[in-house]
Amino acid sequence: EVNLLESGGDLVQPGGSLRVSCAASGFTFSLHAMTWVRQAPGKGLEWVSVISGRGDNTDYADSVKGRFAISRDNSKNMVYLQMTSLTADDTAIYYCGKDLYGSGNFGPRSTFDFWGQGTLVSVSS
Amino acid sequence: QSALTQPASVSGSPGESITISCTGTSSDVGPYNLVSWYQHHPGKAPKLIIYEVAKWPSGVSTRFSGSKSGNTASLTIFGLQPEDEADYYCSSYAGSKTFRVFGTGTTVTVL
Protein backbone atom coordinates (compact mmCIF):
# COMPACT_ATOMS: atom_id res chain seq x y z
CA GLU A 1 0.00 0.00 0.00
CA VAL A 2 1.36 3.38 -1.03
CA ASN A 3 1.84 5.79 1.84
CA LEU A 4 3.17 9.35 1.87
CA LEU A 5 3.68 11.21 5.13
CA GLU A 6 4.72 14.84 5.24
CA SER A 7 6.38 16.41 8.27
CA GLY A 8 8.36 19.44 9.34
CA GLY A 9 5.72 22.14 9.03
CA ASP A 10 6.09 24.92 11.56
CA LEU A 11 5.58 28.59 12.37
CA VAL A 12 8.47 30.60 10.96
CA GLN A 13 9.21 34.30 10.79
CA PRO A 14 9.25 36.22 7.51
CA GLY A 15 12.63 35.88 5.89
CA GLY A 16 13.24 32.60 7.64
CA SER A 17 13.92 29.11 6.36
CA LEU A 18 12.31 25.72 6.83
CA ARG A 19 12.68 22.22 5.45
CA VAL A 20 9.66 19.97 5.05
CA SER A 21 9.99 16.25 4.44
CA CYS A 22 7.96 13.47 2.88
CA ALA A 23 8.44 9.83 3.82
CA ALA A 24 7.33 7.35 1.14
CA SER A 25 6.57 3.65 1.28
CA GLY A 26 4.76 0.96 -0.64
CA PHE A 27 6.38 1.47 -4.06
CA THR A 28 9.80 1.46 -5.74
CA PHE A 29 10.64 5.00 -4.74
CA SER A 30 13.61 5.63 -7.02
CA LEU A 31 11.56 4.94 -10.16
CA HIS A 32 9.00 7.67 -9.56
CA ALA A 33 9.16 11.42 -9.87
CA MET A 34 7.82 13.25 -6.83
CA THR A 35 6.16 16.61 -6.56
CA TRP A 36 5.14 19.23 -4.00
CA VAL A 37 1.97 21.27 -4.23
CA ARG A 38 0.53 23.69 -1.69
CA GLN A 39 -2.78 25.14 -0.61
CA ALA A 40 -2.89 28.54 1.03
CA PRO A 41 -5.74 29.23 3.49
CA GLY A 42 -9.00 29.60 1.58
CA LYS A 43 -7.25 29.15 -1.76
CA GLY A 44 -6.85 26.42 -4.33
CA LEU A 45 -4.01 24.05 -5.08
CA GLU A 46 -0.78 25.45 -6.49
CA TRP A 47 1.99 23.35 -8.02
CA VAL A 48 5.38 24.11 -6.39
CA SER A 49 8.12 21.75 -7.53
CA VAL A 50 8.96 18.37 -9.06
CA ILE A 51 11.99 16.07 -8.99
CA SER A 52 12.94 13.08 -11.10
CA GLY A 53 13.42 9.60 -9.69
CA ARG A 54 17.21 9.90 -9.63
CA GLY A 55 17.08 13.45 -8.37
CA ASP A 56 19.02 14.81 -11.33
CA ASN A 57 16.21 16.85 -12.85
CA THR A 58 14.06 19.42 -11.06
CA ASP A 59 11.58 22.15 -11.89
CA TYR A 60 9.94 24.96 -9.92
CA ALA A 61 7.00 27.30 -10.10
CA ASP A 62 8.04 30.87 -10.83
CA SER A 63 6.67 31.91 -7.42
CA VAL A 64 9.33 29.86 -5.59
CA LYS A 65 12.19 29.70 -8.08
CA GLY A 66 15.46 30.72 -6.48
CA ARG A 67 14.05 30.38 -2.95
CA PHE A 68 12.98 26.74 -2.71
CA ALA A 69 15.02 23.61 -3.41
CA ILE A 70 13.64 20.12 -3.85
CA SER A 71 15.80 17.07 -3.19
CA ARG A 72 15.47 13.39 -2.43
CA ASP A 73 17.35 10.59 -0.67
CA ASN A 74 16.50 7.34 -2.39
CA SER A 75 18.33 5.33 0.28
CA LYS A 76 15.80 6.62 2.82
CA ASN A 77 12.73 6.94 0.55
CA MET A 78 12.51 10.61 1.43
CA VAL A 79 11.83 13.77 -0.53
CA TYR A 80 12.50 17.23 0.86
CA LEU A 81 11.58 20.82 0.17
CA GLN A 82 14.03 23.38 1.52
CA MET A 83 12.35 26.78 1.72
CA THR A 84 14.22 30.05 2.23
CA SER A 85 13.34 33.76 2.24
CA LEU A 86 9.84 32.84 3.33
CA THR A 87 7.02 35.35 3.13
CA ALA A 88 3.41 35.37 4.28
CA ASP A 89 2.43 34.27 0.78
CA ASP A 90 4.17 30.95 1.43
CA THR A 91 1.78 30.14 4.27
CA ALA A 92 0.04 26.96 3.18
CA ILE A 93 -0.43 23.25 3.64
CA TYR A 94 2.29 21.50 1.65
CA TYR A 95 1.47 18.15 0.05
CA CYS A 96 3.83 15.68 -1.58
CA GLY A 97 2.69 13.49 -4.44
CA LYS A 98 3.95 10.48 -6.38
CA ASP A 99 3.99 10.12 -10.17
CA LEU A 100 1.73 7.36 -11.50
CA TYR A 101 4.34 6.48 -14.09
CA GLY A 102 7.55 4.85 -12.92
CA SER A 103 9.66 6.04 -15.82
CA GLY A 104 12.27 7.68 -13.62
CA ASN A 105 11.86 11.17 -15.05
CA PHE A 106 8.99 13.61 -15.15
CA GLY A 107 7.37 15.01 -18.25
CA PRO A 108 4.11 16.09 -19.85
CA ARG A 109 2.38 12.80 -19.01
CA SER A 110 3.37 12.87 -15.34
CA THR A 111 0.26 12.30 -13.27
CA PHE A 112 0.36 12.37 -9.48
CA ASP A 113 -1.79 9.54 -8.19
CA PHE A 114 -1.06 9.40 -4.46
CA TRP A 115 -0.70 12.23 -1.98
CA GLY A 116 0.00 12.70 1.68
CA GLN A 117 -2.24 14.56 4.09
CA GLY A 118 0.03 17.59 4.16
CA THR A 119 2.07 19.62 6.60
CA LEU A 120 1.24 23.20 7.60
CA VAL A 121 3.78 25.96 7.10
CA SER A 122 2.86 29.31 8.67
CA VAL A 123 4.94 32.40 8.00
CA SER A 124 4.23 35.16 10.48
CA SER A 125 5.97 37.47 12.91
CA GLN B 1 0.70 31.13 -15.96
CA SER B 2 -2.84 31.75 -14.75
CA ALA B 3 -4.95 29.15 -13.00
CA LEU B 4 -7.53 27.25 -15.04
CA THR B 5 -11.05 28.58 -14.52
CA GLN B 6 -13.64 26.48 -12.69
CA PRO B 7 -17.03 27.45 -11.27
CA ALA B 8 -16.77 28.20 -7.56
CA SER B 9 -19.60 25.87 -6.66
CA VAL B 10 -21.93 23.26 -8.13
CA SER B 11 -24.74 21.49 -6.34
CA GLY B 12 -27.14 18.65 -6.98
CA SER B 13 -29.46 16.24 -5.27
CA PRO B 14 -28.59 12.61 -4.58
CA GLY B 15 -28.87 10.52 -7.74
CA GLU B 16 -28.57 13.49 -10.08
CA SER B 17 -25.67 14.19 -12.42
CA ILE B 18 -23.55 17.32 -12.32
CA THR B 19 -20.81 18.67 -14.56
CA ILE B 20 -17.84 20.80 -13.59
CA SER B 21 -16.05 22.78 -16.30
CA CYS B 22 -12.36 23.63 -16.43
CA THR B 23 -11.46 26.33 -18.92
CA GLY B 24 -7.91 26.93 -20.00
CA THR B 25 -6.21 28.28 -23.08
CA SER B 26 -4.53 27.18 -26.26
CA SER B 27 -1.30 26.92 -24.22
CA ASP B 28 -2.46 24.40 -21.63
CA VAL B 29 -5.75 22.47 -21.87
CA GLY B 30 -6.23 22.97 -25.59
CA PRO B 31 -3.24 21.27 -27.20
CA TYR B 32 -2.81 18.38 -24.77
CA ASN B 33 -4.95 15.46 -23.60
CA LEU B 34 -3.25 15.74 -20.23
CA VAL B 35 -5.97 16.98 -17.90
CA SER B 36 -6.36 15.37 -14.48
CA TRP B 37 -9.08 15.78 -11.88
CA TYR B 38 -8.66 15.56 -8.12
CA GLN B 39 -11.19 15.19 -5.34
CA HIS B 40 -10.17 16.90 -2.11
CA HIS B 41 -11.87 16.61 1.22
CA PRO B 42 -10.47 19.38 3.45
CA GLY B 43 -7.82 18.07 5.80
CA LYS B 44 -7.30 14.91 3.79
CA ALA B 45 -5.02 13.86 0.94
CA PRO B 46 -6.17 14.84 -2.55
CA LYS B 47 -7.40 11.88 -4.57
CA LEU B 48 -6.81 11.40 -8.30
CA ILE B 49 -10.11 10.50 -9.96
CA ILE B 50 -9.46 11.12 -13.68
CA TYR B 51 -6.24 11.45 -15.68
CA GLU B 52 -5.36 12.09 -19.31
CA VAL B 53 -8.82 13.61 -19.79
CA ALA B 54 -10.90 10.45 -19.44
CA LYS B 55 -8.93 7.62 -17.82
CA TRP B 56 -9.74 6.13 -14.42
CA PRO B 57 -7.06 5.25 -11.90
CA SER B 58 -7.41 1.82 -10.39
CA GLY B 59 -10.21 1.66 -7.83
CA VAL B 60 -11.97 4.88 -8.81
CA SER B 61 -15.69 4.77 -9.43
CA THR B 62 -16.86 5.00 -13.04
CA ARG B 63 -19.51 7.44 -11.81
CA PHE B 64 -16.79 10.00 -12.48
CA SER B 65 -16.33 10.75 -16.17
CA GLY B 66 -14.00 13.17 -17.95
CA SER B 67 -14.08 14.81 -21.35
CA LYS B 68 -12.58 17.72 -23.25
CA SER B 69 -13.59 20.02 -26.07
CA GLY B 70 -11.22 22.69 -27.28
CA ASN B 71 -9.81 24.61 -24.34
CA THR B 72 -12.38 23.30 -21.85
CA ALA B 73 -12.29 20.04 -19.94
CA SER B 74 -15.24 18.72 -17.98
CA LEU B 75 -15.86 16.33 -15.10
CA THR B 76 -19.29 14.73 -14.81
CA ILE B 77 -20.39 12.98 -11.65
CA PHE B 78 -23.23 10.55 -12.34
CA GLY B 79 -25.56 9.36 -9.59
CA LEU B 80 -24.43 11.97 -7.07
CA GLN B 81 -23.86 10.56 -3.58
CA PRO B 82 -23.41 12.32 -0.23
CA GLU B 83 -19.75 11.26 -0.07
CA ASP B 84 -19.11 13.14 -3.32
CA GLU B 85 -19.38 16.38 -1.39
CA ALA B 86 -15.85 17.78 -1.65
CA ASP B 87 -13.65 20.23 -3.53
CA TYR B 88 -12.66 19.27 -7.07
CA TYR B 89 -9.62 20.55 -8.95
CA CYS B 90 -8.57 20.11 -12.54
CA SER B 91 -4.92 20.21 -13.53
CA SER B 92 -3.16 20.31 -16.87
CA TYR B 93 0.25 20.19 -18.40
CA ALA B 94 0.97 23.75 -19.47
CA GLY B 95 3.88 23.43 -21.84
CA SER B 96 7.58 23.77 -21.32
CA LYS B 97 7.36 27.03 -19.35
CA THR B 98 5.15 25.72 -16.53
CA PHE B 99 5.09 22.06 -15.54
CA ARG B 100 1.57 22.00 -14.15
CA VAL B 101 -1.30 24.40 -13.65
CA PHE B 102 -4.31 23.77 -11.41
CA GLY B 103 -7.85 25.00 -11.67
CA THR B 104 -9.41 27.44 -9.25
CA GLY B 105 -11.39 24.65 -7.61
CA THR B 106 -15.09 23.80 -7.37
CA THR B 107 -16.99 22.97 -4.21
CA VAL B 108 -19.61 20.31 -4.82
CA THR B 109 -22.57 20.31 -2.48
CA VAL B 110 -25.03 17.43 -2.28
CA LEU B 111 -28.39 18.89 -1.37
PDB file of N, CA and C in Angstrom, chain A residues 15-18 38 47-50 58-70 81-87 90:
ATOM      1  N   GLY A  15      11.204  35.885   6.172  1.00  0.00           N
ATOM      2  CA  GLY A  15      12.628  35.880   5.887  1.00  0.00           C
ATOM      3  C   GLY A  15      13.333  34.630   6.351  1.00  0.00           C
ATOM      4  N   GLY A  16      12.638  33.799   7.090  1.00  0.00           N
ATOM      5  CA  GLY A  16      13.240  32.596   7.636  1.00  0.00           C
ATOM      6  C   GLY A  16      13.264  31.433   6.654  1.00  0.00           C
ATOM      7  N   SER A  17      13.772  30.319   7.158  1.00  0.00           N
ATOM      8  CA  SER A  17      13.917  29.106   6.355  1.00  0.00           C
ATOM      9  C   SER A  17      13.283  27.925   7.065  1.00  0.00           C
ATOM     10  N   LEU A  18      12.921  26.923   6.270  1.00  0.00           N
ATOM     11  CA  LEU A  18      12.314  25.723   6.827  1.00  0.00           C
ATOM     12  C   LEU A  18      12.484  24.597   5.822  1.00  0.00           C
ATOM     13  N   ARG A  38       0.941  23.037  -2.927  1.00  0.00           N
ATOM     14  CA  ARG A  38       0.530  23.685  -1.686  1.00  0.00           C
ATOM     15  C   ARG A  38      -0.853  24.284  -1.814  1.00  0.00           C
ATOM     16  N   TRP A  47       0.810  24.177  -7.826  1.00  0.00           N
ATOM     17  CA  TRP A  47       1.991  23.352  -8.016  1.00  0.00           C
ATOM     18  C   TRP A  47       3.236  24.134  -7.611  1.00  0.00           C
ATOM     19  N   VAL A  48       4.175  23.447  -6.912  1.00  0.00           N
ATOM     20  CA  VAL A  48       5.376  24.106  -6.390  1.00  0.00           C
ATOM     21  C   VAL A  48       6.651  23.600  -7.062  1.00  0.00           C
ATOM     22  N   SER A  49       6.845  22.268  -7.063  1.00  0.00           N
ATOM     23  CA  SER A  49       8.123  21.752  -7.531  1.00  0.00           C
ATOM     24  C   SER A  49       7.987  20.277  -7.872  1.00  0.00           C
ATOM     25  N   VAL A  50       8.940  19.781  -8.678  1.00  0.00           N
ATOM     26  CA  VAL A  50       8.960  18.367  -9.057  1.00  0.00           C
ATOM     27  C   VAL A  50      10.407  17.917  -9.178  1.00  0.00           C
ATOM     28  N   THR A  58      15.035  18.757 -11.914  1.00  0.00           N
ATOM     29  CA  THR A  58      14.056  19.424 -11.057  1.00  0.00           C
ATOM     30  C   THR A  58      13.394  20.568 -11.814  1.00  0.00           C
ATOM     31  N   ASP A  59      12.266  21.000 -11.312  1.00  0.00           N
ATOM     32  CA  ASP A  59      11.583  22.154 -11.887  1.00  0.00           C
ATOM     33  C   ASP A  59      10.804  22.848 -10.768  1.00  0.00           C
ATOM     34  N   TYR A  60      10.578  24.155 -10.950  1.00  0.00           N
ATOM     35  CA  TYR A  60       9.942  24.959  -9.917  1.00  0.00           C
ATOM     36  C   TYR A  60       8.932  25.921 -10.518  1.00  0.00           C
ATOM     37  N   ALA A  61       7.912  26.224  -9.740  1.00  0.00           N
ATOM     38  CA  ALA A  61       7.005  27.302 -10.103  1.00  0.00           C
ATOM     39  C   ALA A  61       7.755  28.629 -10.013  1.00  0.00           C
ATOM     40  N   ASP A  62       7.368  29.571 -10.846  1.00  0.00           N
ATOM     41  CA  ASP A  62       8.035  30.873 -10.833  1.00  0.00           C
ATOM     42  C   ASP A  62       7.962  31.525  -9.453  1.00  0.00           C
ATOM     43  N   SER A  63       6.879  31.266  -8.714  1.00  0.00           N
ATOM     44  CA  SER A  63       6.668  31.913  -7.418  1.00  0.00           C
ATOM     45  C   SER A  63       7.685  31.473  -6.361  1.00  0.00           C
ATOM     46  N   VAL A  64       8.378  30.352  -6.590  1.00  0.00           N
ATOM     47  CA  VAL A  64       9.330  29.855  -5.589  1.00  0.00           C
ATOM     48  C   VAL A  64      10.733  29.693  -6.151  1.00  0.00           C
ATOM     49  N   LYS A  65      10.891  29.913  -7.449  1.00  0.00           N
ATOM     50  CA  LYS A  65      12.189  29.695  -8.084  1.00  0.00           C
ATOM     51  C   LYS A  65      13.250  30.585  -7.447  1.00  0.00           C
ATOM     52  N   GLY A  66      14.371  29.991  -7.122  1.00  0.00           N
ATOM     53  CA  GLY A  66      15.458  30.723  -6.483  1.00  0.00           C
ATOM     54  C   GLY A  66      15.365  30.755  -4.966  1.00  0.00           C
ATOM     55  N   ARG A  67      14.218  30.367  -4.414  1.00  0.00           N
ATOM     56  CA  ARG A  67      14.049  30.376  -2.952  1.00  0.00           C
ATOM     57  C   ARG A  67      13.872  28.976  -2.389  1.00  0.00           C
ATOM     58  N   PHE A  68      13.236  28.095  -3.166  1.00  0.00           N
ATOM     59  CA  PHE A  68      12.977  26.739  -2.714  1.00  0.00           C
ATOM     60  C   PHE A  68      13.890  25.768  -3.458  1.00  0.00           C
ATOM     61  N   ALA A  69      14.224  24.663  -2.790  1.00  0.00           N
ATOM     62  CA  ALA A  69      15.018  23.614  -3.412  1.00  0.00           C
ATOM     63  C   ALA A  69      14.443  22.260  -3.052  1.00  0.00           C
ATOM     64  N   ILE A  70      14.147  21.468  -4.068  1.00  0.00           N
ATOM     65  CA  ILE A  70      13.636  20.119  -3.848  1.00  0.00           C
ATOM     66  C   ILE A  70      14.799  19.137  -3.952  1.00  0.00           C
ATOM     67  N   LEU A  81      11.733  19.493   0.769  1.00  0.00           N
ATOM     68  CA  LEU A  81      11.581  20.817   0.170  1.00  0.00           C
ATOM     69  C   LEU A  81      12.205  21.817   1.132  1.00  0.00           C
ATOM     70  N   GLN A  82      13.344  22.360   0.731  1.00  0.00           N
ATOM     71  CA  GLN A  82      14.032  23.383   1.516  1.00  0.00           C
ATOM     72  C   GLN A  82      13.511  24.741   1.078  1.00  0.00           C
ATOM     73  N   MET A  83      12.965  25.488   2.028  1.00  0.00           N
ATOM     74  CA  MET A  83      12.352  26.777   1.720  1.00  0.00           C
ATOM     75  C   MET A  83      13.116  27.892   2.415  1.00  0.00           C
ATOM     76  N   THR A  84      13.505  28.904   1.673  1.00  0.00           N
ATOM     77  CA  THR A  84      14.219  30.050   2.226  1.00  0.00           C
ATOM     78  C   THR A  84      13.510  31.343   1.857  1.00  0.00           C
ATOM     79  N   SER A  85      13.923  32.435   2.493  1.00  0.00           N
ATOM     80  CA  SER A  85      13.336  33.765   2.240  1.00  0.00           C
ATOM     81  C   SER A  85      11.816  33.701   2.245  1.00  0.00           C
ATOM     82  N   LEU A  86      11.283  33.057   3.267  1.00  0.00           N
ATOM     83  CA  LEU A  86       9.840  32.836   3.334  1.00  0.00           C
ATOM     84  C   LEU A  86       9.081  34.136   3.574  1.00  0.00           C
ATOM     85  N   THR A  87       7.916  34.219   2.935  1.00  0.00           N
ATOM     86  CA  THR A  87       7.018  35.354   3.130  1.00  0.00           C
ATOM     87  C   THR A  87       5.637  34.829   3.524  1.00  0.00           C
ATOM     88  N   ASP A  90       3.795  32.358   1.419  1.00  0.00           N
ATOM     89  CA  ASP A  90       4.174  30.951   1.427  1.00  0.00           C
ATOM     90  C   ASP A  90       3.404  30.156   2.479  1.00  0.00           C
TER      91      ASP A  90
END
